[in-house]
mmCIF file of C-alpha atoms in Angstrom:
data_model
loop_
_atom_site.group_PDB
_atom_site.id
_atom_site.type_symbol
_atom_site.label_atom_id
_atom_site.label_comp_id
_atom_site.label_asym_id
_atom_site.label_seq_id
_atom_site.Cartn_x
_atom_site.Cartn_y
_atom_site.Cartn_z
ATOM 1 C CA MET A 1 25.025 -87.297 -48.399
ATOM 2 C CA GLU A 2 23.863 -85.528 -45.356
ATOM 3 C CA LEU A 3 26.234 -84.738 -42.774
ATOM 4 C CA PRO A 4 25.161 -84.370 -39.350
ATOM 5 C CA HIS A 5 24.124 -81.682 -37.544
ATOM 6 C CA HIS A 6 26.287 -81.085 -34.264
ATOM 7 C CA GLY A 7 24.313 -78.123 -32.502
ATOM 8 C CA TYR A 8 24.644 -75.602 -35.776
ATOM 9 C CA ARG A 9 21.260 -74.167 -36.897
ATOM 10 C CA HIS A 10 21.394 -72.714 -39.647
ATOM 11 C CA SER A 11 20.542 -68.823 -39.290
ATOM 12 C CA PRO A 12 16.565 -68.014 -40.882
ATOM 13 C CA LYS A 13 16.262 -66.325 -44.188
ATOM 14 C CA LEU A 14 15.550 -62.672 -43.510
ATOM 15 C CA ARG A 15 11.400 -61.306 -44.844
ATOM 16 C CA GLY A 16 11.174 -58.233 -46.072
ATOM 17 C CA ARG A 17 7.933 -56.352 -45.587
ATOM 18 C CA ALA A 18 5.915 -57.108 -48.710
ATOM 19 C CA PRO A 19 3.858 -53.619 -49.630
ATOM 20 C CA VAL A 20 0.589 -52.884 -49.641
ATOM 21 C CA PRO A 21 -1.122 -52.548 -53.040
ATOM 22 C CA ALA A 22 -1.496 -49.282 -53.634
ATOM 23 C CA GLY A 23 -5.402 -50.075 -55.314
ATOM 24 C CA SER A 24 -6.251 -52.286 -51.937
ATOM 25 C CA GLY A 25 -8.922 -51.025 -49.772
ATOM 26 C CA GLY A 26 -9.040 -53.177 -46.422
ATOM 27 C CA PRO A 27 -8.584 -52.037 -43.147
ATOM 28 C CA GLN A 28 -5.997 -50.780 -41.390
ATOM 29 C CA LEU A 29 -5.972 -52.150 -38.060
ATOM 30 C CA PHE A 30 -2.012 -50.756 -36.926
ATOM 31 C CA ASP A 31 -0.700 -47.398 -37.576
ATOM 32 C CA ASP A 32 2.864 -47.505 -39.223
ATOM 33 C CA THR A 33 5.509 -46.015 -36.752
ATOM 34 C CA SER A 34 8.086 -47.331 -38.088
ATOM 35 C CA SER A 35 9.371 -43.896 -39.826
ATOM 36 C CA GLY A 36 9.361 -42.302 -36.397
ATOM 37 C CA VAL A 37 6.875 -39.874 -36.967
ATOM 38 C CA PRO A 38 3.281 -39.297 -34.811
ATOM 39 C CA PRO A 39 0.625 -40.135 -36.826
ATOM 40 C CA PRO A 40 -1.265 -36.488 -37.300
ATOM 41 C CA GLY A 41 -4.458 -35.586 -35.051
ATOM 42 C CA GLY A 42 -7.719 -36.873 -35.721
ATOM 43 C CA ALA A 43 -9.553 -40.276 -35.475
ATOM 44 C CA GLY A 44 -7.231 -43.133 -35.464
ATOM 45 C CA GLY A 45 -4.832 -40.268 -33.106
ATOM 46 C CA TYR A 46 -4.555 -38.805 -29.524
ATOM 47 C CA GLY A 47 -3.565 -35.428 -31.000
ATOM 48 C CA GLY A 48 -7.499 -34.395 -31.224
ATOM 49 C CA GLN A 49 -8.670 -35.749 -28.228
ATOM 50 C CA GLY A 50 -8.531 -33.045 -25.687
ATOM 51 C CA PHE A 51 -10.229 -30.259 -22.699
ATOM 52 C CA ASP A 52 -12.135 -27.743 -23.664
ATOM 53 C CA MET A 53 -12.992 -25.560 -20.528
ATOM 54 C CA GLY A 54 -15.149 -23.104 -22.392
ATOM 55 C CA GLY A 55 -16.678 -25.657 -24.913
ATOM 56 C CA ALA A 56 -20.240 -27.351 -24.631
ATOM 57 C CA GLY A 57 -19.362 -29.654 -22.238
ATOM 58 C CA GLY A 58 -16.970 -27.491 -19.642
ATOM 59 C CA PHE A 59 -16.870 -24.739 -16.761
ATOM 60 C CA ASN A 60 -16.799 -21.480 -18.006
ATOM 61 C CA VAL A 61 -16.606 -19.022 -14.871
ATOM 62 C CA ASN A 62 -18.084 -15.965 -17.124
ATOM 63 C CA SER A 63 -21.051 -17.787 -17.491
ATOM 64 C CA PHE A 64 -21.876 -18.603 -13.752
ATOM 65 C CA LEU A 65 -21.291 -15.331 -12.803
ATOM 66 C CA SER A 66 -23.652 -13.658 -15.621
ATOM 67 C CA GLU A 67 -26.259 -16.330 -13.868
ATOM 68 C CA PRO A 68 -29.324 -14.757 -12.034
ATOM 69 C CA VAL A 69 -29.125 -16.868 -8.818
ATOM 70 C CA ALA A 70 -25.040 -16.467 -8.569
ATOM 71 C CA SER A 71 -25.353 -12.795 -8.808
ATOM 72 C CA ALA A 72 -27.912 -12.966 -6.398
ATOM 73 C CA ALA A 73 -26.072 -14.875 -4.211
ATOM 74 C CA VAL A 74 -23.033 -12.122 -4.698
ATOM 75 C CA MET A 75 -25.184 -9.198 -3.009
ATOM 76 C CA TYR A 76 -26.810 -10.972 -0.749
ATOM 77 C CA SER A 77 -22.999 -11.340 0.787
ATOM 78 C CA SER A 78 -22.418 -8.209 0.034
ATOM 79 C CA SER A 79 -25.139 -6.248 2.212
ATOM 80 C CA ILE A 80 -24.473 -9.208 4.755
ATOM 81 C CA ALA A 81 -20.934 -7.836 5.056
ATOM 82 C CA ALA A 82 -22.119 -3.973 5.186
ATOM 83 C CA GLN A 83 -24.238 -5.002 8.105
ATOM 84 C CA GLY A 84 -21.531 -5.957 10.091
ATOM 85 C CA LYS A 85 -19.558 -3.422 9.914
ATOM 86 C CA ASP A 86 -22.351 -1.864 10.896
ATOM 87 C CA ILE A 87 -22.761 -3.230 13.474
ATOM 88 C CA VAL A 88 -19.147 -3.982 14.717
ATOM 89 C CA ASN A 89 -18.743 -0.365 14.728
ATOM 90 C CA LYS A 90 -22.233 1.145 16.114
ATOM 91 C CA GLU A 91 -20.367 -1.090 19.653
ATOM 92 C CA ILE A 92 -16.782 -0.066 18.929
ATOM 93 C CA ASN A 93 -18.615 4.091 19.515
ATOM 94 C CA ARG A 94 -21.204 2.442 21.635
ATOM 95 C CA PHE A 95 -17.820 2.408 24.435
ATOM 96 C CA MET A 96 -15.286 4.444 23.121
ATOM 97 C CA SER A 97 -15.609 6.823 20.490
ATOM 98 C CA VAL A 98 -12.867 7.086 17.963
ATOM 99 C CA ASN A 99 -13.051 10.568 16.857
ATOM 100 C CA LYS A 100 -13.646 11.883 19.809
ATOM 101 C CA LEU A 101 -10.389 9.774 21.051
ATOM 102 C CA LYS A 102 -8.696 11.817 17.563
ATOM 103 C CA TYR A 103 -9.693 15.400 19.577
ATOM 104 C CA PHE A 104 -7.306 14.451 22.808
ATOM 105 C CA PHE A 105 -5.091 13.597 20.074
ATOM 106 C CA ALA A 106 -4.724 17.263 18.110
ATOM 107 C CA VAL A 107 -1.767 18.183 19.339
ATOM 108 C CA ASP A 108 1.133 19.733 17.933
ATOM 109 C CA THR A 109 4.537 20.812 19.659
ATOM 110 C CA LYS A 110 3.900 24.514 20.338
ATOM 111 C CA TYR A 111 1.148 23.188 22.750
ATOM 112 C CA VAL A 112 3.129 20.455 24.156
ATOM 113 C CA MET A 113 5.771 22.943 25.667
ATOM 114 C CA LYS A 114 2.877 25.031 26.474
ATOM 115 C CA LYS A 115 1.312 22.797 28.705
ATOM 116 C CA LEU A 116 4.259 20.932 30.416
ATOM 117 C CA LEU A 117 4.924 24.702 31.553
ATOM 118 C CA LEU A 118 1.587 25.367 32.870
ATOM 119 C CA LEU A 119 1.324 21.984 34.228
ATOM 120 C CA LEU A 120 4.830 23.179 36.276
ATOM 121 C CA PHE A 121 3.869 26.769 36.917
ATOM 122 C CA PRO A 122 0.229 27.067 37.000
ATOM 123 C CA TYR A 123 0.524 30.118 38.747
ATOM 124 C CA THR A 124 0.450 32.711 36.646
ATOM 125 C CA HIS A 125 -2.355 31.709 34.128
ATOM 126 C CA GLN A 126 -5.244 33.431 34.212
ATOM 127 C CA ASP A 127 -7.336 32.332 31.829
ATOM 128 C CA TRP A 128 -9.004 28.848 32.515
ATOM 129 C CA GLU A 129 -11.834 29.116 29.966
ATOM 130 C CA VAL A 130 -11.794 27.057 26.702
ATOM 131 C CA ARG A 131 -12.679 28.074 23.872
ATOM 132 C CA TYR A 132 -15.804 26.865 21.547
ATOM 133 C CA HIS A 133 -15.983 27.569 18.100
ATOM 134 C CA ARG A 134 -19.867 26.745 16.944
ATOM 135 C CA ASP A 135 -20.610 24.686 20.500
ATOM 136 C CA SER A 136 -18.031 22.598 19.428
ATOM 137 C CA PRO A 137 -14.141 23.056 22.028
ATOM 138 C CA LEU A 138 -11.516 23.512 19.880
ATOM 139 C CA THR A 139 -8.764 21.258 19.692
ATOM 140 C CA PRO A 140 -6.300 20.809 21.880
ATOM 141 C CA ARG A 141 -3.522 22.377 19.673
ATOM 142 C CA HIS A 142 -6.000 26.071 19.464
ATOM 143 C CA ASP A 143 -6.178 25.708 23.410
ATOM 144 C CA VAL A 144 -3.718 25.082 25.656
ATOM 145 C CA ASN A 145 -6.677 24.520 28.374
ATOM 146 C CA ALA A 146 -8.412 21.886 26.564
ATOM 147 C CA PRO A 147 -6.582 18.203 27.980
ATOM 148 C CA ASP A 148 -5.269 15.199 25.865
ATOM 149 C CA LEU A 149 -4.152 12.445 26.256
ATOM 150 C CA TYR A 150 -0.309 12.516 23.646
ATOM 151 C CA ILE A 151 1.174 14.299 26.925
ATOM 152 C CA PRO A 152 0.140 11.628 29.676
ATOM 153 C CA SER A 153 0.676 9.062 27.580
ATOM 154 C CA MET A 154 4.130 10.030 26.671
ATOM 155 C CA ALA A 155 4.256 11.000 30.819
ATOM 156 C CA PHE A 156 3.450 7.556 31.167
ATOM 157 C CA ILE A 157 6.042 5.627 28.692
ATOM 158 C CA THR A 158 8.667 8.116 29.564
ATOM 159 C CA TYR A 159 8.637 7.094 33.737
ATOM 160 C CA ILE A 160 7.779 3.599 33.689
ATOM 161 C CA LEU A 161 11.558 3.764 31.386
ATOM 162 C CA LEU A 162 13.520 6.159 33.792
ATOM 163 C CA ALA A 163 12.072 4.309 36.746
ATOM 164 C CA GLY A 164 14.287 1.274 35.041
ATOM 165 C CA MET A 165 17.442 3.184 34.793
ATOM 166 C CA ALA A 166 16.769 4.314 38.537
ATOM 167 C CA LEU A 167 16.589 0.195 39.373
ATOM 168 C CA GLY A 168 19.282 -0.217 37.007
ATOM 169 C CA ILE A 169 21.491 2.524 39.311
ATOM 170 C CA GLN A 170 20.998 0.889 42.432
ATOM 171 C CA GLN A 171 21.778 -2.850 41.166
ATOM 172 C CA ARG A 172 17.972 -4.093 41.182
ATOM 173 C CA PHE A 173 17.066 -3.960 37.375
ATOM 174 C CA SER A 174 14.829 -7.209 35.823
ATOM 175 C CA PRO A 175 12.737 -7.283 33.112
ATOM 176 C CA GLU A 176 10.608 -8.945 35.783
ATOM 177 C CA VAL A 177 10.882 -5.835 38.154
ATOM 178 C CA LEU A 178 10.104 -3.512 35.169
ATOM 179 C CA GLY A 179 7.084 -5.642 34.095
ATOM 180 C CA VAL A 180 5.918 -5.448 37.716
ATOM 181 C CA CYS A 181 6.181 -1.979 37.644
ATOM 182 C CA ALA A 182 4.703 -0.966 33.610
ATOM 183 C CA SER A 183 1.586 -3.017 35.282
ATOM 184 C CA SER A 184 0.560 -1.939 38.646
ATOM 185 C CA ALA A 185 1.209 1.829 37.564
ATOM 186 C CA LEU A 186 -1.010 1.233 34.118
ATOM 187 C CA VAL A 187 -3.307 -0.838 37.172
ATOM 188 C CA TRP A 188 -3.283 2.593 39.299
ATOM 189 C CA VAL A 189 -5.160 4.845 36.282
ATOM 190 C CA VAL A 190 -7.886 2.878 35.448
ATOM 191 C CA LEU A 191 -8.359 2.436 39.425
ATOM 192 C CA GLU A 192 -8.512 6.375 39.953
ATOM 193 C CA VAL A 193 -10.984 6.980 36.911
ATOM 194 C CA LEU A 194 -13.386 4.405 38.146
ATOM 195 C CA VAL A 195 -12.958 5.783 41.847
ATOM 196 C CA LEU A 196 -13.528 9.345 40.243
ATOM 197 C CA LEU A 197 -16.683 8.285 37.939
ATOM 198 C CA LEU A 198 -17.895 7.059 41.158
ATOM 199 C CA CYS A 199 -17.720 9.608 43.566
ATOM 200 C CA LEU A 200 -19.818 11.224 40.313
ATOM 201 C CA TYR A 201 -22.035 8.464 40.203
ATOM 202 C CA LEU A 202 -23.448 8.422 44.312
ATOM 203 C CA VAL A 203 -22.829 12.348 44.871
ATOM 204 C CA THR A 204 -25.110 13.152 41.851
ATOM 205 C CA VAL A 205 -22.338 16.038 41.053
ATOM 206 C CA HIS A 206 -23.699 17.071 37.317
ATOM 207 C CA SER A 207 -20.411 16.880 35.563
ATOM 208 C CA ASP A 208 -19.962 17.186 31.495
ATOM 209 C CA LEU A 209 -16.319 15.665 32.502
ATOM 210 C CA SER A 210 -16.443 12.546 29.808
ATOM 211 C CA THR A 211 -14.198 9.258 31.626
ATOM 212 C CA PHE A 212 -10.823 11.195 28.579
ATOM 213 C CA ASP A 213 -10.898 14.096 30.461
ATOM 214 C CA LEU A 214 -11.017 12.131 33.993
ATOM 215 C CA LEU A 215 -8.194 9.633 32.229
ATOM 216 C CA ALA A 216 -6.311 13.064 30.552
ATOM 217 C CA TYR A 217 -6.184 14.500 34.512
ATOM 218 C CA SER A 218 -5.436 11.027 36.550
ATOM 219 C CA GLY A 219 -2.569 10.596 33.540
ATOM 220 C CA TYR A 220 -0.852 14.048 33.957
ATOM 221 C CA LYS A 221 0.195 12.997 37.375
ATOM 222 C CA TYR A 222 2.905 11.340 35.570
ATOM 223 C CA VAL A 223 5.217 14.271 34.781
ATOM 224 C CA CYS A 224 5.591 15.159 37.740
ATOM 225 C CA MET A 225 6.334 12.007 39.164
ATOM 226 C CA ILE A 226 9.496 12.143 36.349
ATOM 227 C CA LEU A 227 10.743 15.880 37.782
ATOM 228 C CA SER A 228 10.442 14.462 40.720
ATOM 229 C CA LEU A 229 12.487 11.779 39.919
ATOM 230 C CA LEU A 230 14.641 12.694 38.080
ATOM 231 C CA SER A 231 15.609 15.150 40.763
ATOM 232 C CA GLY A 232 16.693 12.464 42.882
ATOM 233 C CA LEU A 233 18.610 10.715 40.709
ATOM 234 C CA VAL A 234 20.723 14.261 40.661
ATOM 235 C CA PHE A 235 20.275 15.606 43.507
ATOM 236 C CA GLY A 236 19.426 12.748 46.047
ATOM 237 C CA SER A 237 16.746 12.305 47.906
ATOM 238 C CA ASP A 238 16.928 16.153 49.137
ATOM 239 C CA GLY A 239 15.986 17.627 45.906
ATOM 240 C CA TYR A 240 13.721 14.303 44.957
ATOM 241 C CA TYR A 241 11.361 15.485 48.518
ATOM 242 C CA VAL A 242 11.562 18.854 47.114
ATOM 243 C CA ALA A 243 10.319 18.885 43.043
ATOM 244 C CA LEU A 244 7.462 15.853 45.106
ATOM 245 C CA SER A 245 6.731 18.830 46.603
ATOM 246 C CA TRP A 246 5.629 21.426 44.364
ATOM 247 C CA THR A 247 4.782 19.334 41.386
ATOM 248 C CA SER A 248 1.761 17.680 44.081
ATOM 249 C CA CYS A 249 1.145 21.395 44.951
ATOM 250 C CA ALA A 250 1.256 22.784 41.362
ATOM 251 C CA LEU A 251 -0.559 19.665 39.641
ATOM 252 C CA MET A 252 -3.552 20.050 42.658
ATOM 253 C CA PHE A 253 -3.666 23.783 41.445
ATOM 254 C CA PHE A 254 -4.300 23.361 37.965
ATOM 255 C CA ILE A 255 -6.999 20.835 38.574
ATOM 256 C CA VAL A 256 -8.689 22.630 40.233
ATOM 257 C CA SER A 257 -8.610 25.526 38.581
ATOM 258 C CA GLU A 258 -9.199 23.524 34.832
ATOM 259 C CA VAL A 259 -12.236 21.621 37.073
ATOM 260 C CA GLU A 260 -13.373 25.068 38.399
ATOM 261 C CA GLU A 261 -14.322 26.304 34.862
ATOM 262 C CA GLY A 262 -16.681 24.204 34.064
ATOM 263 C CA ARG A 263 -15.257 21.476 31.944
ATOM 264 C CA THR A 264 -18.354 20.936 29.492
ATOM 265 C CA ARG A 265 -17.230 18.285 26.555
ATOM 266 C CA LYS A 266 -20.120 17.601 24.220
#
């Protein structure tokens, strides 16, 4: 007699996997992954699928650069870059010669000391002639009479700093005032050089003085202004006016003596 089922089901029988006969030649539809070991690379796996940059179907940089068209393109771009560099250098030398600018900064400590003494005490100096070597003027370090741009540039910066210190002592210092002082001093130098060039052009005076020479002579006045300002800070207004009178006369005598000797610059 069979008992009725009260919601219970018999557990199904587990079926084992039938082994594949050794002599079976049928195709295998799926790989056996039950062992956890990935299949070897081959036609049925993914190990053999790769991307070869240097293969027959890949891109090879060396082969590309060895092509005649690529070599010609590289040579053409190099020639264009060289031509552009030559044009830029030519335009720079048209308005400002770098080699000539280096000449005005070829100084040493000995020259600076002698030049400062010559600016402040020019009355005892006798030989104002510029020395030459193979039709080229000697550099300032070898000739104290040669103009330079090192002393004017350093004197300009020192004057701005000293003016800021003087304003600070008078309780009137501010970054804006210092900027206005530096800008106005630079503008006055540029205007002075332009006026000198215009005067030389209008009076048709033949002179070999270059723009750098005029800029150097115009910048030497900051040495006198520094000495006058220091005298004013130490000795008051009387010391300021005495130093200003002495340095002004000395600078005028120095510039007249320099120009009178027929300054030449090739």
